[in-house]
XYZ file of C-alpha atoms in Angstrom:
83
model
C 19.191 -4.781 4.441
C 15.669 -5.816 3.485
C 12.405 -4.203 4.461
C 10.024 -7.036 5.375
C 6.818 -5.251 6.411
C 5.490 -1.716 6.698
C 2.290 -0.870 8.583
C 0.559 2.451 7.924
C -2.456 4.024 9.622
C -4.387 6.761 7.857
C -6.651 9.622 8.853
C -9.627 7.289 8.355
C -8.299 4.856 10.954
C -7.776 2.240 8.246
C -4.535 0.275 8.392
C -2.457 -0.918 5.438
C 0.165 -3.610 5.914
C 2.554 -3.921 2.969
C 4.949 -6.848 2.656
C 6.857 -8.918 0.136
C 5.594 -12.486 -0.072
C 7.201 -14.846 -2.565
C 7.011 -13.120 -5.941
C 4.422 -10.452 -5.082
C 4.083 -7.251 -3.135
C 1.066 -7.810 -0.890
C -1.053 -5.153 0.793
C -3.739 -5.962 3.371
C -6.085 -3.084 4.183
C -8.231 -3.315 7.315
C -10.836 -0.979 8.779
C -10.849 0.514 12.290
C -12.142 -2.770 13.730
C -9.446 -4.862 12.054
C -11.837 -6.317 9.482
C -10.131 -6.964 6.157
C -11.372 -4.545 3.500
C -9.029 -5.308 0.586
C -6.094 -7.515 -0.271
C -3.911 -6.458 -3.196
C -1.149 -8.444 -4.887
C 1.084 -6.605 -7.352
C 4.156 -7.461 -9.354
C 7.493 -6.369 -7.851
C 8.752 -5.359 -11.308
C 5.697 -3.505 -12.701
C 5.875 0.157 -11.693
C 2.429 0.933 -13.144
C 0.902 -1.829 -11.018
C 2.753 -0.486 -7.970
C 1.506 3.063 -8.604
C -2.055 1.764 -8.916
C -1.614 0.116 -5.512
C -0.332 3.426 -4.121
C -3.504 5.133 -5.375
C -5.687 2.499 -3.678
C -3.816 2.758 -0.381
C -3.898 6.558 -0.463
C -7.660 6.630 -1.075
C -8.449 4.109 1.679
C -6.148 5.642 4.295
C -6.728 9.333 3.568
C -10.428 9.049 2.711
C -10.198 11.242 -0.386
C -8.822 11.266 -3.885
C -5.268 12.483 -3.381
C -2.909 14.754 -5.228
C 0.051 13.310 -7.120
C 2.381 14.181 -4.237
C 0.136 12.306 -1.786
C 0.107 9.235 -4.050
C 3.872 9.398 -4.554
C 4.456 9.239 -0.784
C 2.790 5.813 -0.752
C 4.467 4.794 -4.022
C 7.892 5.533 -2.521
C 7.158 3.101 0.318
C 5.924 0.411 -2.075
C 9.135 0.635 -4.115
C 11.044 -0.561 -1.039
C 9.606 -4.004 -1.871
C 10.221 -3.815 -5.637
C 12.838 -5.637 -7.676
């Protein structure tokens, strides 16, 4: 089984769509109106890069700097796309 795409909506109303495209994990973040805010591409075999992405997603979706447990919830989802 492969996870192809995950879509998350945060307290801020922002939406993050995470997917695996070719040799990258890609995350599109959009605001409440669907306007693209950020696009991130990270390596599927670099856990530090993936954790940095988790921090970015957490901040955008939750609207605050999160605790380690909050960041790890997003990191766990990102690892579904990792090598």
